[in-house]
Amino acid sequence: MSDLRKYIRDRKKKDKAFAKGFDEGYEQFKIGVMLRQAREAAGLTQEELARRLKTKKTAVSRKKKKWGQVYNV
């Protein structure tokens, strides 16, 4: 187990608010990753995805920031 995993495990045991926030944030991050992978597998840009969802690209971009900015939904 890495030092980071040990730190997270120990911190979650000591701090319930941290544990809840970490788990929720991690779930949102995973959703962002899955959405990006699905979008790319379908060969869609963010703009094309927004059009299909009948929304604006800015809405897709906002979700990107909330759901795993690193992976750029």
PDB file of C-alpha atoms in Angstrom:
ATOM      1  CA  MET A   1       0.000   0.000   0.000  1.00  0.00           C
ATOM      2  CA  SER A   2       1.360   3.399  -0.956  1.00  0.00           C
ATOM      3  CA  ASP A   3       1.984   6.171   1.534  1.00  0.00           C
ATOM      4  CA  LEU A   4      -0.845   8.159  -0.022  1.00  0.00           C
ATOM      5  CA  ARG A   5      -3.322   5.295   0.348  1.00  0.00           C
ATOM      6  CA  LYS A   6      -2.236   4.819   3.976  1.00  0.00           C
ATOM      7  CA  TYR A   7      -2.665   8.528   4.656  1.00  0.00           C
ATOM      8  CA  ILE A   8      -6.154   8.565   3.110  1.00  0.00           C
ATOM      9  CA  ARG A   9      -7.190   5.411   4.975  1.00  0.00           C
ATOM     10  CA  ASP A  10      -5.963   6.790   8.308  1.00  0.00           C
ATOM     11  CA  ARG A  11      -7.439  10.239   7.738  1.00  0.00           C
ATOM     12  CA  LYS A  12     -10.816   8.748   6.826  1.00  0.00           C
ATOM     13  CA  LYS A  13     -10.810   6.768  10.076  1.00  0.00           C
ATOM     14  CA  LYS A  14     -10.071   9.897  12.133  1.00  0.00           C
ATOM     15  CA  ASP A  15     -12.239  12.431  10.307  1.00  0.00           C
ATOM     16  CA  LYS A  16     -15.750  11.405   9.207  1.00  0.00           C
ATOM     17  CA  ALA A  17     -16.354  14.680   7.341  1.00  0.00           C
ATOM     18  CA  PHE A  18     -13.162  14.126   5.352  1.00  0.00           C
ATOM     19  CA  ALA A  19     -14.220  10.538   4.635  1.00  0.00           C
ATOM     20  CA  LYS A  20     -17.626  11.595   3.331  1.00  0.00           C
ATOM     21  CA  GLY A  21     -16.211  14.421   1.217  1.00  0.00           C
ATOM     22  CA  PHE A  22     -13.434  12.266  -0.160  1.00  0.00           C
ATOM     23  CA  ASP A  23     -15.770   9.419  -1.108  1.00  0.00           C
ATOM     24  CA  GLU A  24     -18.296  11.745  -2.759  1.00  0.00           C
ATOM     25  CA  GLY A  25     -15.580  13.603  -4.640  1.00  0.00           C
ATOM     26  CA  TYR A  26     -14.025  10.370  -5.824  1.00  0.00           C
ATOM     27  CA  GLU A  27     -17.383   9.116  -7.123  1.00  0.00           C
ATOM     28  CA  GLN A  28     -17.902  12.347  -9.064  1.00  0.00           C
ATOM     29  CA  PHE A  29     -14.404  12.069 -10.471  1.00  0.00           C
ATOM     30  CA  LYS A  30     -15.117   8.512 -11.662  1.00  0.00           C
ATOM     31  CA  ILE A  31     -18.334   9.689 -13.325  1.00  0.00           C
ATOM     32  CA  GLY A  32     -16.356  12.333 -15.183  1.00  0.00           C
ATOM     33  CA  VAL A  33     -13.860   9.753 -16.393  1.00  0.00           C
ATOM     34  CA  MET A  34     -16.596   7.416 -17.608  1.00  0.00           C
ATOM     35  CA  LEU A  35     -18.434  10.223 -19.406  1.00  0.00           C
ATOM     36  CA  ARG A  36     -15.306  11.347 -21.188  1.00  0.00           C
ATOM     37  CA  GLN A  37     -14.466   7.800 -22.240  1.00  0.00           C
ATOM     38  CA  ALA A  38     -17.996   7.257 -23.558  1.00  0.00           C
ATOM     39  CA  ARG A  39     -17.963  10.582 -25.406  1.00  0.00           C
ATOM     40  CA  GLU A  40     -14.622   9.833 -27.006  1.00  0.00           C
ATOM     41  CA  ALA A  41     -15.621   6.262 -27.883  1.00  0.00           C
ATOM     42  CA  ALA A  42     -18.647   7.700 -29.668  1.00  0.00           C
ATOM     43  CA  GLY A  43     -16.362  10.120 -31.511  1.00  0.00           C
ATOM     44  CA  LEU A  44     -18.140  13.189 -30.132  1.00  0.00           C
ATOM     45  CA  THR A  45     -16.749  16.566 -29.200  1.00  0.00           C
ATOM     46  CA  GLN A  46     -18.135  18.407 -26.184  1.00  0.00           C
ATOM     47  CA  GLU A  47     -20.083  20.606 -28.574  1.00  0.00           C
ATOM     48  CA  GLU A  48     -21.618  17.608 -30.371  1.00  0.00           C
ATOM     49  CA  LEU A  49     -22.514  15.996 -27.059  1.00  0.00           C
ATOM     50  CA  ALA A  50     -24.178  19.204 -25.903  1.00  0.00           C
ATOM     51  CA  ARG A  51     -26.198  19.379 -29.120  1.00  0.00           C
ATOM     52  CA  ARG A  52     -27.408  15.792 -28.662  1.00  0.00           C
ATOM     53  CA  LEU A  53     -28.335  16.513 -25.055  1.00  0.00           C
ATOM     54  CA  LYS A  54     -30.173  19.657 -26.211  1.00  0.00           C
ATOM     55  CA  THR A  55     -28.043  21.887 -24.059  1.00  0.00           C
ATOM     56  CA  LYS A  56     -25.116  24.248 -24.507  1.00  0.00           C
ATOM     57  CA  LYS A  57     -21.436  23.406 -24.570  1.00  0.00           C
ATOM     58  CA  THR A  58     -21.005  25.586 -21.486  1.00  0.00           C
ATOM     59  CA  ALA A  59     -23.256  23.179 -19.555  1.00  0.00           C
ATOM     60  CA  VAL A  60     -21.034  20.260 -20.599  1.00  0.00           C
ATOM     61  CA  SER A  61     -17.955  22.283 -19.657  1.00  0.00           C
ATOM     62  CA  ARG A  62     -19.399  23.052 -16.213  1.00  0.00           C
ATOM     63  CA  LYS A  63     -19.958  19.346 -15.619  1.00  0.00           C
ATOM     64  CA  LYS A  64     -16.393  18.759 -16.737  1.00  0.00           C
ATOM     65  CA  LYS A  65     -15.197  20.974 -13.919  1.00  0.00           C
ATOM     66  CA  LYS A  66     -17.442  19.279 -11.382  1.00  0.00           C
ATOM     67  CA  TRP A  67     -16.939  15.695 -12.557  1.00  0.00           C
ATOM     68  CA  GLY A  68     -13.254  15.248 -13.044  1.00  0.00           C
ATOM     69  CA  GLN A  69     -11.668  18.273 -14.573  1.00  0.00           C
ATOM     70  CA  VAL A  70      -8.459  16.333 -15.089  1.00  0.00           C
ATOM     71  CA  TYR A  71     -10.206  14.148 -17.629  1.00  0.00           C
ATOM     72  CA  ASN A  72     -11.946  16.999 -19.453  1.00  0.00           C
ATOM     73  CA  VAL A  73     -15.438  15.518 -19.972  1.00  0.00           C
TER      74      VAL A  73
END
